[in-house]
């Protein structure tokens, strides 16, 4: 049986992930789930509710919540990290500051991603260091955002650590693709994909018998994007549905491939800004929606002393985390999209770039599959974006204003160096106490 630490215990995603873990105990037996957060009060609400839930549903599994690193990180096998440094209040700043300057306001793409990245690096490295100090054999399954910058930071600043960087976005999109062509599950598809995190393309999708599924998925995307209008919970939210629909326009740029929907921020930043409300962004939606709901449900479980009738649901979408942990624990060699150092997998691309590509995951970690050469259009876009990500990490390490200004200037979402500078100066002000001093 395994011991797990969930880093970011106070996250709105924690109850759904715990329920998902409890639903998979047969494949992945758990002794203890520990929650760690530096905001003890926020975490306690989640922990108290989850404890009631757990005692009612799976009394064998133990739960413990702590703000003390030693208690939280000793004697664990896996650390599942989904931390959010600065919480939703800072996400709101990441989104609203660029919008004030007429630039895309998003938590992982463009200036918002850089801003969040500069905060996250410190938090993620701290978790890695606790894990290595108290459980040197453990693996960190990291899906903390912004994943691209965090992955580059761990590659550069903790090169020998046991960290697996993974993102749920391709998984979410694959679920939509599968639904759209009438499959039961994305697991019926074998995919080829390459790119950077939140910046990639599917080039080949087949069923297990080898039948090419690309033509039917492309046909759907050309009409409706990835949208089905009936599907997932995410899709029922207007902002996500817009994104899934916009995949149609993104796909038109390269009709042989299927895009990650976040490419819309780089290809159509003007459209995105026009369709954004600079006074009410995704952070506001999430605070008024998911955050309020999850904490409301938790408080009601605590008051009633029972989780009976709770509307908290299993986050089945997050079961890729169990697949990943199982791959390591049982050497399953499952084929998964991971964010790994390129090292020649994309043969005509920078070897030290952190790329998102299929890997076979076993107890030694991910074994990247060869991608080969990629076309000029994608390669050029990726080179520019890798530059943004690497410069951000260098700026963090060297505490360099100049490099962060360069990173912002290089982003396709930012129209000029002077706009980049104005945004940067506002971000520095907003991130006081979170960023290293530049
Ligand atoms: C997707 C992305 C994540 C991102 C999340 C935001 O899952 O892959 O990187 O954090 O969306 O979702 P939210 O509902 O908080 O806007």
PDB file of N, CA and C and ligand atoms in Angstrom, residues 12-13 84 88 91 95 106-108 116 143 145-147 167-170 197-198 234 237 239-240 262 282-283 286 290 317, ligand 1:
ATOM      1  N   UNK A  12      -9.095  23.659  -4.587  1.00  0.00           N
ATOM      2  CA  UNK A  12     -10.485  23.297  -4.904  1.00  0.00           C
ATOM      3  C   UNK A  12     -10.549  21.925  -5.572  1.00  0.00           C
ATOM      4  N   UNK A  13      -9.413  21.468  -6.104  1.00  0.00           N
ATOM      5  CA  UNK A  13      -9.404  20.172  -6.789  1.00  0.00           C
ATOM      6  C   UNK A  13      -9.180  19.003  -5.822  1.00  0.00           C
ATOM      7  N   UNK A  84      -0.822  26.361  -5.921  1.00  0.00           N
ATOM      8  CA  UNK A  84      -1.146  27.620  -6.604  1.00  0.00           C
ATOM      9  C   UNK A  84      -0.641  28.747  -5.722  1.00  0.00           C
ATOM     10  N   UNK A  88      -6.225  32.292  -5.859  1.00  0.00           N
ATOM     11  CA  UNK A  88      -7.002  32.909  -6.937  1.00  0.00           C
ATOM     12  C   UNK A  88      -6.900  34.434  -6.952  1.00  0.00           C
ATOM     13  N   UNK A  91      -4.172  35.011  -9.227  1.00  0.00           N
ATOM     14  CA  UNK A  91      -4.577  34.649 -10.605  1.00  0.00           C
ATOM     15  C   UNK A  91      -5.357  35.817 -11.214  1.00  0.00           C
ATOM     16  N   UNK A  95      -4.431  37.845 -14.721  1.00  0.00           N
ATOM     17  CA  UNK A  95      -5.338  37.970 -15.866  1.00  0.00           C
ATOM     18  C   UNK A  95      -5.685  39.437 -16.158  1.00  0.00           C
ATOM     19  N   UNK A 106      -4.414  35.519 -19.272  1.00  0.00           N
ATOM     20  CA  UNK A 106      -4.661  34.085 -19.063  1.00  0.00           C
ATOM     21  C   UNK A 106      -3.615  33.573 -18.084  1.00  0.00           C
ATOM     22  N   UNK A 107      -3.986  32.550 -17.287  1.00  0.00           N
ATOM     23  CA  UNK A 107      -3.073  32.164 -16.210  1.00  0.00           C
ATOM     24  C   UNK A 107      -1.823  31.406 -16.649  1.00  0.00           C
ATOM     25  N   UNK A 108      -1.844  30.808 -17.843  1.00  0.00           N
ATOM     26  CA  UNK A 108      -0.641  30.081 -18.255  1.00  0.00           C
ATOM     27  C   UNK A 108      -0.042  30.591 -19.569  1.00  0.00           C
ATOM     28  N   UNK A 116       2.730  34.159 -13.116  1.00  0.00           N
ATOM     29  CA  UNK A 116       2.431  32.989 -12.279  1.00  0.00           C
ATOM     30  C   UNK A 116       3.682  32.107 -12.178  1.00  0.00           C
ATOM     31  N   UNK A 143       1.680  18.548 -11.476  1.00  0.00           N
ATOM     32  CA  UNK A 143       0.787  19.176 -12.457  1.00  0.00           C
ATOM     33  C   UNK A 143       0.461  20.592 -12.011  1.00  0.00           C
ATOM     34  N   UNK A 145       0.741  24.522 -12.177  1.00  0.00           N
ATOM     35  CA  UNK A 145       0.866  25.453 -13.301  1.00  0.00           C
ATOM     36  C   UNK A 145       1.812  26.599 -12.977  1.00  0.00           C
ATOM     37  N   UNK A 146       2.253  27.346 -13.953  1.00  0.00           N
ATOM     38  CA  UNK A 146       2.192  27.057 -15.381  1.00  0.00           C
ATOM     39  C   UNK A 146       3.206  25.960 -15.717  1.00  0.00           C
ATOM     40  N   UNK A 147       2.696  24.823 -16.171  1.00  0.00           N
ATOM     41  CA  UNK A 147       3.501  23.611 -16.268  1.00  0.00           C
ATOM     42  C   UNK A 147       4.762  23.786 -17.118  1.00  0.00           C
ATOM     43  N   UNK A 167       0.402  17.221 -17.785  1.00  0.00           N
ATOM     44  CA  UNK A 167      -0.678  18.207 -17.872  1.00  0.00           C
ATOM     45  C   UNK A 167      -1.976  17.494 -18.255  1.00  0.00           C
ATOM     46  N   UNK A 168      -3.081  18.007 -17.760  1.00  0.00           N
ATOM     47  CA  UNK A 168      -4.372  17.380 -18.049  1.00  0.00           C
ATOM     48  C   UNK A 168      -5.042  17.898 -19.316  1.00  0.00           C
ATOM     49  N   UNK A 169      -4.468  18.948 -19.916  1.00  0.00           N
ATOM     50  CA  UNK A 169      -5.159  19.568 -21.058  1.00  0.00           C
ATOM     51  C   UNK A 169      -5.301  18.615 -22.248  1.00  0.00           C
ATOM     52  N   UNK A 170      -4.199  17.955 -22.679  1.00  0.00           N
ATOM     53  CA  UNK A 170      -4.374  17.010 -23.788  1.00  0.00           C
ATOM     54  C   UNK A 170      -5.358  15.892 -23.436  1.00  0.00           C
ATOM     55  N   UNK A 197       4.145  22.452 -23.595  1.00  0.00           N
ATOM     56  CA  UNK A 197       2.908  22.397 -22.818  1.00  0.00           C
ATOM     57  C   UNK A 197       1.963  23.518 -23.235  1.00  0.00           C
ATOM     58  N   UNK A 198       0.687  23.192 -23.371  1.00  0.00           N
ATOM     59  CA  UNK A 198      -0.338  24.137 -23.817  1.00  0.00           C
ATOM     60  C   UNK A 198       0.008  24.743 -25.180  1.00  0.00           C
ATOM     61  N   UNK A 234     -16.710  20.599 -17.835  1.00  0.00           N
ATOM     62  CA  UNK A 234     -15.927  21.751 -18.291  1.00  0.00           C
ATOM     63  C   UNK A 234     -16.617  22.427 -19.470  1.00  0.00           C
ATOM     64  N   UNK A 237     -19.336  24.987 -19.110  1.00  0.00           N
ATOM     65  CA  UNK A 237     -19.012  26.356 -18.722  1.00  0.00           C
ATOM     66  C   UNK A 237     -18.754  27.162 -19.987  1.00  0.00           C
ATOM     67  N   UNK A 239     -16.999  29.749 -20.833  1.00  0.00           N
ATOM     68  CA  UNK A 239     -15.657  30.139 -21.264  1.00  0.00           C
ATOM     69  C   UNK A 239     -14.913  28.953 -21.874  1.00  0.00           C
ATOM     70  N   UNK A 240     -15.110  27.754 -21.292  1.00  0.00           N
ATOM     71  CA  UNK A 240     -14.450  26.580 -21.868  1.00  0.00           C
ATOM     72  C   UNK A 240     -15.068  26.207 -23.214  1.00  0.00           C
ATOM     73  N   UNK A 262      -5.288  25.825 -26.576  1.00  0.00           N
ATOM     74  CA  UNK A 262      -4.651  27.029 -26.041  1.00  0.00           C
ATOM     75  C   UNK A 262      -3.841  27.781 -27.104  1.00  0.00           C
ATOM     76  N   UNK A 282     -11.607  34.827 -15.792  1.00  0.00           N
ATOM     77  CA  UNK A 282     -11.789  33.425 -15.394  1.00  0.00           C
ATOM     78  C   UNK A 282     -11.590  33.254 -13.876  1.00  0.00           C
ATOM     79  N   UNK A 283     -10.627  33.978 -13.298  1.00  0.00           N
ATOM     80  CA  UNK A 283     -10.409  33.871 -11.844  1.00  0.00           C
ATOM     81  C   UNK A 283     -11.680  34.236 -11.097  1.00  0.00           C
ATOM     82  N   UNK A 286     -14.110  31.391 -11.400  1.00  0.00           N
ATOM     83  CA  UNK A 286     -13.750  30.236 -10.572  1.00  0.00           C
ATOM     84  C   UNK A 286     -13.997  30.527  -9.084  1.00  0.00           C
ATOM     85  N   UNK A 290     -16.475  27.408  -8.720  1.00  0.00           N
ATOM     86  CA  UNK A 290     -15.892  26.203  -8.112  1.00  0.00           C
ATOM     87  C   UNK A 290     -15.441  26.405  -6.666  1.00  0.00           C
ATOM     88  N   UNK A 317     -11.594  12.581 -14.518  1.00  0.00           N
ATOM     89  CA  UNK A 317     -10.664  13.194 -15.454  1.00  0.00           C
ATOM     90  C   UNK A 317      -9.223  13.143 -14.900  1.00  0.00           C
TER      91      UNK A 317
HETATM   92  C1  LIG B   1      -6.907  23.063 -17.772  1.00  0.00           C
HETATM   93  C2  LIG B   1      -5.454  23.278 -17.921  1.00  0.00           C
HETATM   94  C3  LIG B   1      -4.857  23.657 -16.613  1.00  0.00           C
HETATM   95  C4  LIG B   1      -5.589  24.829 -16.017  1.00  0.00           C
HETATM   96  C5  LIG B   1      -7.038  24.551 -15.924  1.00  0.00           C
HETATM   97  C6  LIG B   1      -7.747  25.806 -15.484  1.00  0.00           C
HETATM   98  O1  LIG B   1      -7.157  21.947 -16.998  1.00  0.00           O
HETATM   99  O2  LIG B   1      -4.752  22.182 -18.403  1.00  0.00           O
HETATM  100  O3  LIG B   1      -3.535  23.985 -16.860  1.00  0.00           O
HETATM  101  O4  LIG B   1      -5.116  25.070 -14.741  1.00  0.00           O
HETATM  102  O5  LIG B   1      -7.508  24.175 -17.162  1.00  0.00           O
HETATM  103  O6  LIG B   1      -9.053  25.532 -15.227  1.00  0.00           O
HETATM  104  P1  LIG B   1      -9.992  26.575 -14.516  1.00  0.00           P
HETATM  105  O7  LIG B   1     -11.281  25.872 -14.458  1.00  0.00           O
HETATM  106  O8  LIG B   1      -9.383  26.849 -13.155  1.00  0.00           O
HETATM  107  O9  LIG B   1     -10.005  27.801 -15.371  1.00  0.00           O
END
